[in-house]
Coordinates of C-alpha atoms in Angstrom, one line a residue:
M1 CA 152.0 164.1 86.7
N2 CA 155.0 162.3 87.6
T3 CA 155.8 159.0 89.6
M4 CA 155.7 160.7 93.1
E5 CA 153.0 163.2 92.7
R6 CA 150.9 159.7 91.6
D7 CA 152.5 158.1 94.6
L8 CA 150.9 160.2 96.8
Q9 CA 147.8 160.4 95.1
L10 CA 147.3 156.6 95.6
T11 CA 148.4 156.4 99.8
R12 CA 145.9 158.8 100.3
K13 CA 143.0 157.2 98.8
T14 CA 144.9 154.3 100.5
N15 CA 143.8 155.8 104.2
T16 CA 140.5 157.3 103.0
N17 CA 139.1 154.1 102.4
A18 CA 141.5 153.1 106.0
N19 CA 139.6 155.4 108.0
V20 CA 136.2 154.6 106.9
E21 CA 136.4 150.4 107.2
H22 CA 138.3 151.2 110.9
P23 CA 134.6 152.7 111.8
R24 CA 132.4 149.9 110.5
K25 CA 134.2 147.1 111.7
A26 CA 134.9 148.9 115.7
M27 CA 130.5 149.2 114.8
L28 CA 129.5 145.4 113.6
S29 CA 131.8 144.4 116.6
H30 CA 130.1 146.6 119.4
K31 CA 127.2 145.5 117.5
W32 CA 128.0 141.2 118.1
I33 CA 129.7 142.0 121.3
E34 CA 125.8 143.9 122.0
T35 CA 124.2 141.0 120.9
L36 CA 126.0 138.3 122.3
L37 CA 126.1 140.4 126.3
G38 CA 121.9 140.0 126.2
Y39 CA 122.1 137.1 125.2
V40 CA 125.1 135.3 128.6
F41 CA 120.9 138.1 130.5
L42 CA 118.9 135.9 128.5
F43 CA 120.3 133.1 129.5
P44 CA 118.8 132.1 132.8
S45 CA 115.9 132.3 131.7
L46 CA 116.5 130.2 128.2
L47 CA 118.3 128.3 130.3
L48 CA 114.3 127.6 133.1
F49 CA 112.6 128.0 129.7
A50 CA 114.4 125.0 129.1
I51 CA 114.6 122.4 132.1
F52 CA 110.8 123.1 132.8
L53 CA 108.9 124.0 128.8
F54 CA 110.5 122.9 126.9
Y55 CA 112.4 119.3 127.9
P56 CA 109.1 118.7 129.5
L57 CA 106.8 119.2 125.5
F58 CA 109.5 117.0 123.8
Q59 CA 109.4 114.1 126.4
T60 CA 105.5 114.8 125.4
L61 CA 105.9 114.3 122.5
Y62 CA 108.2 111.8 122.6
L63 CA 105.7 109.8 125.2
S64 CA 103.0 109.9 123.4
L65 CA 104.1 107.6 120.8
H66 CA 104.7 105.1 122.8
E67 CA 103.6 102.5 125.9
T68 CA 105.5 102.4 129.2
D69 CA 105.0 100.2 132.1
P70 CA 103.6 101.3 135.7
R71 CA 106.8 103.3 137.1
G72 CA 106.6 105.3 134.0
R73 CA 109.6 103.9 131.6
V74 CA 109.0 103.4 128.2
A75 CA 108.2 99.6 126.5
S76 CA 107.0 100.2 123.5
Y77 CA 106.4 102.2 120.8
V78 CA 103.2 102.3 119.6
G79 CA 103.2 105.6 116.6
F80 CA 99.4 107.0 117.0
D81 CA 98.2 104.3 118.9
N82 CA 97.3 106.7 122.2
F83 CA 95.6 109.5 120.3
V84 CA 93.1 107.0 118.2
A85 CA 92.2 105.1 121.6
I86 CA 91.7 109.0 123.1
F87 CA 89.5 109.7 119.2
T88 CA 87.8 106.4 119.6
S89 CA 86.7 106.8 123.7
E90 CA 84.0 107.5 125.2
R91 CA 84.6 109.3 128.2
F92 CA 87.0 110.8 126.0
Y93 CA 83.6 112.9 124.6
Q94 CA 82.1 112.8 128.0
S95 CA 85.3 114.6 129.6
L96 CA 85.2 117.3 126.9
G97 CA 81.2 117.9 127.1
V98 CA 81.9 118.4 130.3
T99 CA 84.0 120.8 130.2
G100 CA 82.5 122.6 127.9
L101 CA 79.9 122.5 130.2
F102 CA 82.7 123.9 132.8
T103 CA 83.8 126.5 130.6
L104 CA 80.2 128.1 130.2
L105 CA 79.3 128.2 133.7
T106 CA 82.6 129.9 134.7
V107 CA 83.6 132.2 132.6
P108 CA 80.5 134.2 130.9
T109 CA 80.1 134.4 135.0
V110 CA 83.0 135.1 136.0
I111 CA 83.3 138.6 133.0
A112 CA 79.5 139.7 134.8
V113 CA 79.8 139.8 137.8
A114 CA 83.5 141.5 138.0
L115 CA 81.9 143.3 135.4
M116 CA 79.4 145.0 138.0
L117 CA 81.0 144.8 140.8
A118 CA 83.7 147.0 138.7
A119 CA 81.7 149.6 138.0
F120 CA 79.9 149.6 141.0
T121 CA 83.0 150.2 142.9
H122 CA 84.7 152.6 140.2
N123 CA 83.3 156.2 141.1
Q124 CA 85.5 158.3 143.8
L125 CA 82.9 158.0 146.7
K126 CA 83.6 157.2 150.7
G127 CA 84.2 153.7 151.6
M128 CA 84.8 152.7 148.0
R129 CA 88.5 151.1 149.4
I130 CA 87.0 149.1 151.4
F131 CA 84.7 147.7 149.2
Q132 CA 87.1 147.1 146.2
F133 CA 90.0 145.1 149.2
I134 CA 87.1 143.3 149.8
F135 CA 86.0 142.4 146.3
S136 CA 90.0 141.9 145.8
L137 CA 90.4 139.2 147.8
P138 CA 89.7 135.2 146.8
V139 CA 93.2 136.6 144.6
V140 CA 95.1 135.8 147.1
L141 CA 94.1 132.9 148.2
S142 CA 95.3 129.2 147.2
V143 CA 93.0 127.2 145.3
G144 CA 93.6 124.2 147.8
T145 CA 92.6 126.4 150.7
S146 CA 89.2 127.9 148.1
A147 CA 87.9 124.1 147.5
V148 CA 88.5 123.6 151.9
I149 CA 86.3 127.0 152.5
W150 CA 84.4 125.2 149.9
M151 CA 83.6 122.3 151.0
M152 CA 82.5 123.3 154.3
L153 CA 80.1 126.2 152.9
F154 CA 79.0 122.9 150.8
H155 CA 78.9 120.1 154.0
P156 CA 75.5 118.7 154.1
S157 CA 74.9 119.0 157.2
V158 CA 76.6 121.6 158.7
G159 CA 77.2 123.6 156.2
M160 CA 76.3 127.2 156.2
L161 CA 74.0 127.0 152.4
N162 CA 72.4 124.1 153.8
Y163 CA 71.8 125.7 156.7
I164 CA 69.8 129.0 154.2
L165 CA 67.9 127.0 152.2
H166 CA 66.8 125.4 155.8
V167 CA 65.6 129.2 157.7
V168 CA 64.2 129.5 153.7
G169 CA 61.9 126.0 154.6
S170 CA 63.9 124.7 151.3
E171 CA 65.1 120.9 151.4
P172 CA 68.6 120.3 151.7
V173 CA 70.4 120.0 148.1
A174 CA 73.1 117.3 147.7
W175 CA 75.4 119.5 146.8
L176 CA 78.7 117.4 145.4
T177 CA 77.4 114.3 145.8
D178 CA 74.1 114.4 143.5
P179 CA 75.3 114.3 139.6
R180 CA 73.0 117.2 138.9
W181 CA 74.0 119.4 141.9
A182 CA 77.8 118.0 141.3
L183 CA 79.3 120.7 138.3
L184 CA 77.6 123.5 139.6
S185 CA 78.6 123.3 142.5
V186 CA 82.4 123.3 141.9
S187 CA 81.5 126.3 139.1
M188 CA 80.2 128.2 142.2
M189 CA 83.4 128.0 143.7
T190 CA 85.2 128.2 140.4
V191 CA 83.9 131.9 140.1
W192 CA 84.2 133.0 143.2
M193 CA 88.4 131.9 143.2
N194 CA 88.4 133.6 140.1
L195 CA 86.2 136.9 140.9
G196 CA 89.5 138.7 142.4
F197 CA 91.5 138.3 139.5
T198 CA 89.5 139.5 137.0
Y199 CA 88.0 141.7 139.8
I200 CA 91.2 143.4 139.5
V201 CA 92.0 143.3 135.7
L202 CA 88.5 145.0 135.4
L203 CA 88.6 147.7 137.5
S204 CA 92.6 148.5 136.3
G205 CA 90.1 148.9 132.8
L206 CA 87.8 151.6 133.6
Q207 CA 90.7 153.2 135.4
G208 CA 92.5 154.2 132.6
I209 CA 89.1 155.8 131.1
P210 CA 90.2 159.3 131.1
D211 CA 87.3 161.3 132.7
E212 CA 87.8 164.4 129.8
I213 CA 84.9 160.6 128.0
Y214 CA 81.8 161.0 131.1
D215 CA 82.3 164.3 131.6
S216 CA 82.0 165.4 127.7
A217 CA 79.0 162.1 127.4
K218 CA 76.8 163.9 130.3
I219 CA 77.1 167.5 128.6
D220 CA 75.2 165.3 125.6
G221 CA 72.9 164.2 128.3
S222 CA 73.9 160.2 128.2
G223 CA 71.8 158.6 131.5
P224 CA 74.8 156.3 133.5
V225 CA 73.5 153.2 131.7
R226 CA 73.8 154.2 128.0
T227 CA 77.0 156.1 128.5
F228 CA 78.2 152.1 130.3
V229 CA 77.1 149.9 127.4
Q230 CA 78.2 152.9 125.0
I231 CA 81.2 154.5 125.8
V232 CA 82.2 152.0 128.2
L233 CA 82.3 149.3 127.0
P234 CA 83.4 149.7 123.9
L235 CA 87.0 150.9 124.9
L236 CA 86.9 148.8 127.3
S237 CA 86.3 145.9 125.0
P238 CA 90.8 145.6 124.8
T239 CA 90.6 144.4 128.6
V240 CA 87.2 142.3 129.2
F241 CA 89.1 140.1 125.4
F242 CA 92.0 140.0 128.0
V243 CA 90.8 138.5 130.4
T244 CA 88.4 136.0 128.6
I245 CA 91.2 134.7 126.8
V246 CA 92.7 134.0 130.3
S247 CA 88.9 133.0 131.1
I248 CA 88.6 130.2 128.9
I249 CA 92.3 128.8 128.9
G250 CA 91.7 128.7 132.9
A251 CA 88.6 126.4 133.3
F252 CA 90.1 124.3 129.9
Q253 CA 93.2 123.7 132.6
S254 CA 91.1 123.7 136.1
F255 CA 92.4 120.8 138.1
G256 CA 92.9 122.0 141.5
Q257 CA 89.6 122.5 143.2
I258 CA 87.9 119.3 141.2
H259 CA 90.4 116.9 142.9
I260 CA 89.1 118.1 146.6
L261 CA 85.7 118.6 145.5
T262 CA 84.1 115.7 144.1
K263 CA 87.5 113.6 142.3
G264 CA 85.8 113.8 139.0
G265 CA 82.5 112.4 141.0
P266 CA 79.7 111.0 141.1
V267 CA 79.3 109.3 138.3
N268 CA 81.6 111.3 135.9
S269 CA 79.2 114.0 135.9
T270 CA 83.1 117.2 137.0
D271 CA 85.3 114.7 135.1
V272 CA 86.9 117.5 132.5
L273 CA 89.8 116.5 130.7
V274 CA 92.4 117.0 132.8
Y275 CA 91.2 115.2 135.6
S276 CA 90.3 113.0 133.1
L277 CA 94.4 113.0 131.7
Y278 CA 94.9 112.2 135.9
Q279 CA 93.8 109.9 135.7
D280 CA 94.8 107.7 133.1
A281 CA 97.6 109.1 133.8
F282 CA 99.1 108.7 137.3
I283 CA 95.3 106.9 138.9
N284 CA 96.6 104.0 136.1
F285 CA 100.1 104.6 135.0
R286 CA 99.5 105.1 131.8
F287 CA 101.9 107.9 130.3
G288 CA 101.5 107.6 126.8
T289 CA 97.6 108.2 127.0
G290 CA 98.0 111.1 129.4
S291 CA 100.9 112.3 127.4
A292 CA 98.5 111.9 124.0
Q293 CA 95.5 113.7 126.1
A294 CA 97.5 117.5 127.6
L295 CA 98.4 117.1 123.1
V296 CA 95.0 116.9 123.3
L297 CA 94.4 119.3 125.8
F298 CA 97.0 121.6 124.5
T299 CA 95.7 121.6 120.4
I300 CA 92.1 122.9 122.3
I301 CA 92.6 124.9 124.0
L302 CA 95.2 126.8 121.1
I303 CA 92.5 126.2 118.5
F304 CA 90.4 128.1 120.8
T305 CA 92.3 131.3 121.0
V306 CA 93.2 131.1 117.1
I307 CA 89.1 131.8 117.0
Q308 CA 89.1 133.9 119.8
F309 CA 92.1 136.1 117.9
K310 CA 90.9 135.7 114.5
V311 CA 86.7 136.7 114.8
F312 CA 86.3 138.6 118.2
E313 CA 89.2 140.2 118.4
R314 CA 87.8 143.2 115.2
K315 CA 85.2 144.0 117.6
V316 CA 88.1 145.4 120.1
H317 CA 88.6 148.8 119.8
Y318 CA 92.3 150.1 120.5
Q319 CA 92.7 153.1 121.8

C-alpha cells in the first residue's frame, strides 16, 4: 500500500468520524434547547411559587428563631425558645385536643354522608340531576358566606334550629355560647360546607366504575348492599383515600368559620391550632411564636399524611 492510498483511507475515516459526531452534537444541542425552552415556560409558575410559597416558608423559619416587636420587626435571636414555650404551654395541648376532636367530628361524618348521598343519586333515574345539583351547591359558597348563613340558623331567638326545637317541644339551645355545644355547632356547619366537594369527588368515583361490574354482581345473585360493600367500596377506595387526606388537612387548617362564629370561645372550647396561631401572631403581635406554631402545625399535618400513606394506602385497591 503506497502513501497515497494510506492518506485516502485516513481521510475517509476522519470524514466518517465527523459525520458520526455531527448528529450527536446536533442532538445534544437540540436537547439543551428543549430543556431551556421548558424552563422558560415554567418560569412564571416558579416565580409565583418563589414569591408566595418559598419566600414565606423561609421567612417563617427565620421568624420562628427570633423575637419580634409589635411592628413585626426582628428584635433579638432566641433560638429554639419559641418552640420550647409552645411545647411547655398548656394552651397548646388544649388547642391540639380541640383540633383533634374537631377533626373526628367533621372528617368521618362528611365522608359518610357524602358517600351515602352519592350512592343514592348514582343511578340514572329521572330527576336525579336535580338532587345532584342540590347536594353540590355548598361547594360554590365561600367560608364567610356559609358562616353567616349558619350564624343566622344558630341565632338563639330567631334562628331556624331553635324554632324547630320549639315546635317539637324541646328547650332552645345556646348553640354558639354554650361550651358544650359550640364545637359541635361549628362542626355541623363545617360538615355542610365541605359536603359539596366531597360529594362531587365521590360521585365521580362511582361513575368511573364500569356498569359491567354491577351487571356481573347481579347475575351472581349479589344484593345491592352486598355489592356496594364488597365490590363498590374496594373499587372506590382510592377516591375515599384521597378525600380522607384532603379532609384531614382541611380540618387542621380550619379558621374562617371559627373566627366568624365563635372567635375561639366560649372558654376556648373552639380554640383550634390555627386560631391560636392567629391570636399569637396578629392579636398579640408575637410573630416569632406564631411562626413557630405554624411550623409545628405543618409538621403535625405532614406526620399524619405520611402515616396515612404508609398505613392506610395498603388497603387501597387500585384498578
